[in-house]
Coordinates of C-alpha atoms in Angstrom, one line a residue:
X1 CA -19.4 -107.4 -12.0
X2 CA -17.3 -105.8 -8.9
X3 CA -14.5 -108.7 -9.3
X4 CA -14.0 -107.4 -13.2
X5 CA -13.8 -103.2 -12.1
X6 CA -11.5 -104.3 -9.5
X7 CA -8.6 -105.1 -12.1
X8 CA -6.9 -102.9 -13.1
X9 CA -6.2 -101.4 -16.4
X10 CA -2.4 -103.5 -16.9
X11 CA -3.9 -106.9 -15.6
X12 CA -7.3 -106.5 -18.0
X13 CA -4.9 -105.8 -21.2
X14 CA -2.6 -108.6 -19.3
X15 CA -5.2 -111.2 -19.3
X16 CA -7.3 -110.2 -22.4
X17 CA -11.7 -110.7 -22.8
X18 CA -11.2 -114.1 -22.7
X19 CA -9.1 -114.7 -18.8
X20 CA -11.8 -111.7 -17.8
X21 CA -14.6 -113.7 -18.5
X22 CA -13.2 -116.5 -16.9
X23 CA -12.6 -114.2 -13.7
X24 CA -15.8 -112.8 -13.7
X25 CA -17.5 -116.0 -13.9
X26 CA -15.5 -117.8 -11.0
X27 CA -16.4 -114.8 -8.9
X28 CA -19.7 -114.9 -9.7
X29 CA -19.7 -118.6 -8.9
X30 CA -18.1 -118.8 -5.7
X31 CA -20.2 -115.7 -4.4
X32 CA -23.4 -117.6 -5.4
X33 CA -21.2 -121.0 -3.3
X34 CA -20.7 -118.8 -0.5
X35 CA -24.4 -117.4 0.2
X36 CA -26.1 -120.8 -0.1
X37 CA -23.3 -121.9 2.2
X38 CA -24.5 -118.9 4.6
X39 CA -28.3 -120.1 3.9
X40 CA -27.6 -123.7 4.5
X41 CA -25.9 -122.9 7.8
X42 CA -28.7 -120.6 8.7
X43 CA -31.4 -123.5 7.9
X44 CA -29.2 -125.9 10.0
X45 CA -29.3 -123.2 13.1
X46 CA -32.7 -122.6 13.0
X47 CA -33.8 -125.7 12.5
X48 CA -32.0 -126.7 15.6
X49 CA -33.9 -129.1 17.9
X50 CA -32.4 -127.7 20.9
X51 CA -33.8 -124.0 20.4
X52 CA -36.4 -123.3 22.8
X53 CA -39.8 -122.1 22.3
X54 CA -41.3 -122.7 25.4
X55 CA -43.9 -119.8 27.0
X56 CA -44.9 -119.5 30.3
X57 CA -48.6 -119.2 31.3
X58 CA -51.8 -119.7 29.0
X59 CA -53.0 -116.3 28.1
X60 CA -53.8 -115.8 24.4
X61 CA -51.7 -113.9 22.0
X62 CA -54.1 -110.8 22.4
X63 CA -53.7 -111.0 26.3
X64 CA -50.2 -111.4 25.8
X65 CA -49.7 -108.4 23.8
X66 CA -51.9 -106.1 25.7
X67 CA -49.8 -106.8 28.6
X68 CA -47.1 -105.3 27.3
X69 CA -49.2 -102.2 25.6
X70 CA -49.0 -103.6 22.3
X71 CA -52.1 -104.7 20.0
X72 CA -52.3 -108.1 18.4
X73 CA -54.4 -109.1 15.7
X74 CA -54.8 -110.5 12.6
X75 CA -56.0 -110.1 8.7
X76 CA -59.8 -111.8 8.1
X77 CA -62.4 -112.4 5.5
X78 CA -65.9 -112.0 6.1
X79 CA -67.1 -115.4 4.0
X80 CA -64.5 -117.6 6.2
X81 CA -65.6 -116.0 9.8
X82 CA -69.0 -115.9 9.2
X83 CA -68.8 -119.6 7.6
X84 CA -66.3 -121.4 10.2
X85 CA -67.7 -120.7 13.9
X86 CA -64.8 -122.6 15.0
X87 CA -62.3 -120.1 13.1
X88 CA -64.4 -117.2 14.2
X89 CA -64.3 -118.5 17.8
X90 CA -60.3 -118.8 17.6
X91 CA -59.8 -115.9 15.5
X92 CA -61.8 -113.5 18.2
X93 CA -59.5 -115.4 21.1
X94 CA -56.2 -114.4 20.2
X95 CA -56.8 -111.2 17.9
X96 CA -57.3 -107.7 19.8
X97 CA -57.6 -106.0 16.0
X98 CA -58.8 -107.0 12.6
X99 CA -58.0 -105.6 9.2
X100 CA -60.3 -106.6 6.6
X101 CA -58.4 -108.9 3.8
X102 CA -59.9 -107.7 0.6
X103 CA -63.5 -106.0 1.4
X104 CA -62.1 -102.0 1.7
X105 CA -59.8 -102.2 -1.4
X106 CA -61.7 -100.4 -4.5
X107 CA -62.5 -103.6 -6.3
X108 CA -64.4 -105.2 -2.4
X109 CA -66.2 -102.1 -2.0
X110 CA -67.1 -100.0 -5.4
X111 CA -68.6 -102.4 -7.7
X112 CA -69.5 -99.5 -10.2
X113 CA -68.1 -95.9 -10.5
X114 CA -71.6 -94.5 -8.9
X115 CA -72.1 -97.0 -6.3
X116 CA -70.7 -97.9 -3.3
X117 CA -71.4 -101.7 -1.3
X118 CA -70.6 -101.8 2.1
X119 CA -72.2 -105.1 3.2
X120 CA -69.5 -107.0 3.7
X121 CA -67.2 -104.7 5.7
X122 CA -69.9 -103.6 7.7
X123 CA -70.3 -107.2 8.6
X124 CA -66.8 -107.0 9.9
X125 CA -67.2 -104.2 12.1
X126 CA -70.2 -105.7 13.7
X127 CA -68.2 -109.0 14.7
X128 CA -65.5 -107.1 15.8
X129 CA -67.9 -104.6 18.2
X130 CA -69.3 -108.4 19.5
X131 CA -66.0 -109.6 20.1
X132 CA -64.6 -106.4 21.5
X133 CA -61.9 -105.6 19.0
X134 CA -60.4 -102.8 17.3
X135 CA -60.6 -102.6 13.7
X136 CA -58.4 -100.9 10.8
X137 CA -58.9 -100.0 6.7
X138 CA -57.0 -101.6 4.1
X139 CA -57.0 -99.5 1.8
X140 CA -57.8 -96.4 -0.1
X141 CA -55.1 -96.0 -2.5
X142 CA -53.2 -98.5 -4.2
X143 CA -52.2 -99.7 -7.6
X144 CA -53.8 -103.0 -7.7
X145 CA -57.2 -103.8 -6.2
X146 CA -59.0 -101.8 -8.4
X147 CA -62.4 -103.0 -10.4
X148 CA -62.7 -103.6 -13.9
X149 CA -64.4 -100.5 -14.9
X150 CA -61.2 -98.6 -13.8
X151 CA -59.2 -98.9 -16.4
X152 CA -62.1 -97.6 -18.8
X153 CA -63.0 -95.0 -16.9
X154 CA -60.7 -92.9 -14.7
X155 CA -58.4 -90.6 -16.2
X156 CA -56.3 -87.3 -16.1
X157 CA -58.9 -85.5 -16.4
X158 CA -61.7 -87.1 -13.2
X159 CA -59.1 -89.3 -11.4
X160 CA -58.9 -86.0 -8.6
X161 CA -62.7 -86.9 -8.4
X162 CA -63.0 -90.1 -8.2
X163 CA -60.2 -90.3 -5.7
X164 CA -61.4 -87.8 -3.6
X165 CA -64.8 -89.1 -3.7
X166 CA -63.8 -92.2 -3.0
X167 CA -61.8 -91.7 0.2
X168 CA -64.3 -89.5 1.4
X169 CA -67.3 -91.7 1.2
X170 CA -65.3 -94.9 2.4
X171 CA -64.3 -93.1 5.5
X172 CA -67.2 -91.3 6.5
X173 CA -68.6 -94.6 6.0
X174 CA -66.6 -95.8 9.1
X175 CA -65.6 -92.3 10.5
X176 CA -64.8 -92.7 14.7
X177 CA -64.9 -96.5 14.2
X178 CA -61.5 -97.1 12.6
X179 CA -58.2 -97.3 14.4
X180 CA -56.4 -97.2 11.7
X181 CA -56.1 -96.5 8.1
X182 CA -53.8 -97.6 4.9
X183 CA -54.5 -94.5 3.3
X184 CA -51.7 -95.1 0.6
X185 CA -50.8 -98.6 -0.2
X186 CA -47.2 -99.8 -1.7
X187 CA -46.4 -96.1 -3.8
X188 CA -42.7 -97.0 -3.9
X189 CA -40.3 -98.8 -6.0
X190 CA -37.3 -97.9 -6.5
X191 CA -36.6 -100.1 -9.7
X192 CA -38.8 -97.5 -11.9
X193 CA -35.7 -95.3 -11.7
X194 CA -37.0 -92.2 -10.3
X195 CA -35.3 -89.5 -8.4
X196 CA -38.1 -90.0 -5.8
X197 CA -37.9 -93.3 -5.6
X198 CA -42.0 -93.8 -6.8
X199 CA -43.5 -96.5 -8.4
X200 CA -45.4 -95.6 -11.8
X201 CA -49.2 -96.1 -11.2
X202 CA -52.3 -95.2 -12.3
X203 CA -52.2 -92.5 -9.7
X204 CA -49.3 -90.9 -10.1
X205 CA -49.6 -90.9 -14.1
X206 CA -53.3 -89.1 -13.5
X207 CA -53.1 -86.7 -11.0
X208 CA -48.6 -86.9 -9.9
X209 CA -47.0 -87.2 -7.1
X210 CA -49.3 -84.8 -5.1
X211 CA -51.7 -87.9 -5.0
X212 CA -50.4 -88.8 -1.8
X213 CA -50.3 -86.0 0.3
X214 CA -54.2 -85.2 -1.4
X215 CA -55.3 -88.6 0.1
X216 CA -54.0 -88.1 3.5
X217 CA -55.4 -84.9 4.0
X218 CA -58.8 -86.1 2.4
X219 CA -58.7 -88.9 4.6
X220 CA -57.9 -87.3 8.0
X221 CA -60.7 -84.3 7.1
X222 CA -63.0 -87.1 6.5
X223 CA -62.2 -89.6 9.8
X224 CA -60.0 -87.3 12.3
X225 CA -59.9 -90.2 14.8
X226 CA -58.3 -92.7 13.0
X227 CA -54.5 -93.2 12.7
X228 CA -53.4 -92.8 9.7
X229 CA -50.2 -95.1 7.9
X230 CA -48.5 -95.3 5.1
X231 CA -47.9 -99.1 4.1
X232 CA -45.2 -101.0 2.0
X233 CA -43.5 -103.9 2.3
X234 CA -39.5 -105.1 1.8
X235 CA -38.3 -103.3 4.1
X236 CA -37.0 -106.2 6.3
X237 CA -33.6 -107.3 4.8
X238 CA -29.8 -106.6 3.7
X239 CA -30.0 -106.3 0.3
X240 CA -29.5 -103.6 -2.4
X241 CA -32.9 -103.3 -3.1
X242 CA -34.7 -103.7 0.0
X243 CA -31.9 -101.0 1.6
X244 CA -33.5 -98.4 -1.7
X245 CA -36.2 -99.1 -0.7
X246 CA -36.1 -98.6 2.8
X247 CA -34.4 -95.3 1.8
X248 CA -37.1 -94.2 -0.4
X249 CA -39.5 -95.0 1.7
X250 CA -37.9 -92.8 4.6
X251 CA -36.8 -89.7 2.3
X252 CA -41.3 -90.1 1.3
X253 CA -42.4 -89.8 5.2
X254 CA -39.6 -86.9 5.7
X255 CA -41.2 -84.9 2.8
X256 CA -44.7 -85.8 4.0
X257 CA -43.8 -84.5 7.0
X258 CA -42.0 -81.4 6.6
X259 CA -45.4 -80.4 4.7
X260 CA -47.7 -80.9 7.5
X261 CA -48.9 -84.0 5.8
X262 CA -51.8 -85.6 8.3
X263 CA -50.1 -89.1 8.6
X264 CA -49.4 -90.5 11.6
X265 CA -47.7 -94.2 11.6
X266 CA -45.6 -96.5 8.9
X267 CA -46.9 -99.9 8.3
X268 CA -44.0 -102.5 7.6
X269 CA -45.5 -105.6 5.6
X270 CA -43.0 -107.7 7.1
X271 CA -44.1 -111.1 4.6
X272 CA -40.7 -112.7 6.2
X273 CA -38.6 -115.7 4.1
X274 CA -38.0 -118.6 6.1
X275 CA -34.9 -119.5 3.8
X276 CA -33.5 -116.1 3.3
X277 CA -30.1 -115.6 5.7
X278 CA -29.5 -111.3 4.6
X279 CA -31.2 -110.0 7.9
X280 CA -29.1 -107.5 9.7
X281 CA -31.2 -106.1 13.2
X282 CA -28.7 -103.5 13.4
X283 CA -29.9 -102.1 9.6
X284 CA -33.5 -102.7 10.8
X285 CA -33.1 -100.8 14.3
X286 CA -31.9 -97.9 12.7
X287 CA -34.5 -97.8 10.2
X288 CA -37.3 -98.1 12.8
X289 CA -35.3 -95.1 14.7
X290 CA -35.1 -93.0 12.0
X291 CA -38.7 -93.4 11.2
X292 CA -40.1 -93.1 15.0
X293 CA -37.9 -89.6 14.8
X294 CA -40.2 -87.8 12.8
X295 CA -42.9 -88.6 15.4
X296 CA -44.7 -91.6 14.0
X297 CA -45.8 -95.0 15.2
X298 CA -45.2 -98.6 13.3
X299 CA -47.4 -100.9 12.3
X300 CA -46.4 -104.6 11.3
X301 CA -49.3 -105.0 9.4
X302 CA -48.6 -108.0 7.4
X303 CA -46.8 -110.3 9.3
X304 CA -46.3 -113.7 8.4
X305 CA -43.0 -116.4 7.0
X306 CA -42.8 -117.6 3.1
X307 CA -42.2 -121.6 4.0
X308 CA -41.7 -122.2 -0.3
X309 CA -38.2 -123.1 0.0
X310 CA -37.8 -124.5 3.1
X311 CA -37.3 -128.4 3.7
X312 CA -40.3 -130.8 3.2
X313 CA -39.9 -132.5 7.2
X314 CA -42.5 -130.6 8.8
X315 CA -41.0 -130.5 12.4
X316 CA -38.1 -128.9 10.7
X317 CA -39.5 -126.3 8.9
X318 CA -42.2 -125.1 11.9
X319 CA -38.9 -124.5 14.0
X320 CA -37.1 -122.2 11.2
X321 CA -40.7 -120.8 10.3
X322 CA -40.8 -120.2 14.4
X323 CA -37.1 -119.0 14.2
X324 CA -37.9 -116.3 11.8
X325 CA -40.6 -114.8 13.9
X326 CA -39.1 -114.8 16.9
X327 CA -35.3 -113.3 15.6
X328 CA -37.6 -111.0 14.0
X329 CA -39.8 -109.4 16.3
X330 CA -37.6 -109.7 19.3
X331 CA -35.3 -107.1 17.2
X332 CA -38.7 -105.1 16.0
X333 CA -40.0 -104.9 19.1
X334 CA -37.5 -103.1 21.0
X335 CA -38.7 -99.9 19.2
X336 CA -41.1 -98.8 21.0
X337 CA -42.7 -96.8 18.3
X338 CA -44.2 -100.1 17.6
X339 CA -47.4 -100.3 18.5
X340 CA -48.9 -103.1 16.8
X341 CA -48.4 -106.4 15.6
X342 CA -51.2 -108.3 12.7
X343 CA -50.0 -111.4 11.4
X344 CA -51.8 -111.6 7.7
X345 CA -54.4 -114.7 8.5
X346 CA -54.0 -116.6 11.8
X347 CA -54.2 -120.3 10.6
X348 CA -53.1 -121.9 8.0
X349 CA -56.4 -123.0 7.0
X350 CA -56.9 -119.9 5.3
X351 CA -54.0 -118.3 4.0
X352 CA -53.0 -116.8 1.0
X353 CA -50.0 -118.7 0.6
X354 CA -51.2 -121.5 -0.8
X355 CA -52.7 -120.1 -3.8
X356 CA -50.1 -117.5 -4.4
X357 CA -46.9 -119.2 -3.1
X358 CA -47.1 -122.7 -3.4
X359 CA -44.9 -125.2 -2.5
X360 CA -42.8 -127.2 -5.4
X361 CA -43.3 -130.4 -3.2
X362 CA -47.3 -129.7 -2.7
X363 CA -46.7 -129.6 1.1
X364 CA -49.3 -128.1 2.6
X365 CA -47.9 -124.5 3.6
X366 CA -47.5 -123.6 7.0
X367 CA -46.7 -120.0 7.2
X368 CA -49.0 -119.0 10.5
X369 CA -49.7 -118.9 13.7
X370 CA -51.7 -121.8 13.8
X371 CA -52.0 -125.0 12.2
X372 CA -55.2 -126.1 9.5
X373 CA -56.6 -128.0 12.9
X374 CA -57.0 -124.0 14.7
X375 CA -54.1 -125.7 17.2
X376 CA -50.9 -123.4 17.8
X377 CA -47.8 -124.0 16.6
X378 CA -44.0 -123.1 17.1
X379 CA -44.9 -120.0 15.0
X380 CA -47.2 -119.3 18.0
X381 CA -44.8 -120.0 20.9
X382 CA -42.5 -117.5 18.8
X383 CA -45.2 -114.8 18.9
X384 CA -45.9 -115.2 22.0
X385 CA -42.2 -115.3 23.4
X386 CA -41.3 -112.1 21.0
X387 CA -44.2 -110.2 23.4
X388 CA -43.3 -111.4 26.5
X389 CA -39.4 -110.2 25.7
X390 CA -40.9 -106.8 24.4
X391 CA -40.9 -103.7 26.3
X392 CA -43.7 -102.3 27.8
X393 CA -45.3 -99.3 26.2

């Protein structure tokens, strides 16, 4: 506790165990006091009624976007677009790009270690061809998303082969249709304790750290069109961990690079808390500097606001959801390394939110652009603004 190894060695004899734990306590206390303070007087801003959100003109978040050489778009799943005409309808008017939600992870696309099922995604790619979009991978290596039979069957000894088989049937697959790839999916965490800052997976167990630069090259020898990123998420606020891990993330895409890695773009999760006050844009634009120096593009590839702990009033908590968007990308955007913007769902008819992050209250979350009814929200008008503020590329 930093109140305790302040004191000196004459006050801790002075005071003895029992005044230190007292100290210790009341520090810890009044710290705890002082940031909900902070967050309740950040709720109370952006929950302000007098904010405005207004936006000019009625083009689309896609139109709006492309004006300003940036690509909107949004995460979708082939059983809701191809079951809800009116979803599909909406979701092809405001998206410019689409990354599949679940059907290019291992466990969507490799129901058995000799077979491959590309029915779904392939469905994907035909509604975006109709609908004129772009479309990107999600993803070839992770630690999660994998099938059942992985555990049982991949180890030191064939994980190089089942890796490299994998990527390079998956993107041949799609090869000159992709704009994008996830080739490597979340590979840090900083709380394993390692020098490099990895998280311990599967992957790194079988075949080591290597595994990353293997996939890349496998990837870009397999599909030399597409862009491919390197994606993680907390990497958005001012705190302790989330500044490791923006560290570690950095020191990875400096040593990718200074091998002649194939990678070509970071993408930033961005899942944004509506309650949480530790944002600092100065942190954030520095980050996105130091990352556009070695010559790569961002991606904000999973964009969307945790409402959990926000107030119950609806009105209220669509203005700080709003809020959070807007003072986030308007900061975000000024890099102009940033090339592209998906939000992860569009409505909040379908979003994962609600099985995953629930509400204590069992309010309906509303953590999108637009509401359960397909109708745009403050979230939207936010969106919307954030691009219109942006640069152009």
């Amino acid at each position: 506790m930093r109140s305790n190894r302040l004191l000196t060695r004459r006050h801790a004899l002075w005071l003895g165990l029992a005044s230190l734990t007292t100290v210790g306590a009341i520090a810890t206390a009044k710290g705890a006091y002082q940031n909900k303070q902070y967050q309740d007087q950040k709720l109370q801003a952006l929950g302000n009624r007098q904010r405005n959100f207004t936006v000019v003109g009625k083009g689309t978040l896609r139109q709006r976007a492309a004006a300003k050489g940036l690509i909107y778009g949004a995460a979708g799943h082939k059983e809701k677009l191809s079951s809800d005409s009116a979803f599909a309808t909406r979701f092809a008017q405001e998206c410019g790009i689409l990354v599949p939600e679940g059907e290019l992870k291992w466990a969507g696309v490799r129901p058995a270690p000799d077979k491959f099922d590309f029915t779904y995604s392939d469905w994907l790619v035909k509604f975006t061809r109709t609908h004129n979009m772009l479309f990107r991978g999600h993803t070839l290596v992770w630690y999660q998303g994998l099938p059942k039979w992985f555990k049982e069957t991949v180890n030191r000894q064939n994980a190089e082969k089942f890796l490299v088989e994998h990527i390079t049937t998956v993107t041949k697959h799609y090869a000159g249709q992709m704009h994008s790839w996830d080739v490597v999916n979340e590979a840090i965490e900083p709380e394993h304790k390692r020098a490099d800052g990895l998280r311990k997976s599967p992957w790194l167990e079988f075949l080591g750290p290597e595994h990353i630069e293997l996939a890349f090259r496998v990837a870009a020898q397999a599909d030399p069109k597409a862009m491919l990123v390197y994606n993680d998420f907390g990497l958005e606020y001012d705190t302790p961990k989330e500044e490791a891990r923006r560290t570690a993330v950095l020191k990875l895409l400096e040593r990718l690079k200074s091998r002649g890695t194939p990678i070509h773009a970071l993408g930033i999760q961005a899942h944004l808390r509506g309650h949480e006050a530790r944002f600092n844009p100065k942190k954030i634009r520095k980050f996105l500097a130091d990352v556009a120096s070695l010559g790569l593009k961002i991606l904000i590839t999973e964009l969307d606001v945790i409402d959990q702990k926000l107030p119950g009033d609806t009105a209220v908590r669509d203005r700080i959801v709003a809020s959070t968007y807007e003072d986030y990308l308007s900061v975000v955007l000024d890099e102009r390394a940033v090339i592209a913007v998906l939000t992860w769902g569009l409505s909040d008819r379908y979003t994962w939110h609600s099985s995953y992050i629930p509400r204590s209250d069992k309010a309906p979350v509303r953590p999108l652009p637009l509401d359960s009814n397909l109708k745009p929200k403050l979230a939207w008008n936010a969106l919307a603004r954030a691009f219109e503020g942006a640069p152009k590329r």
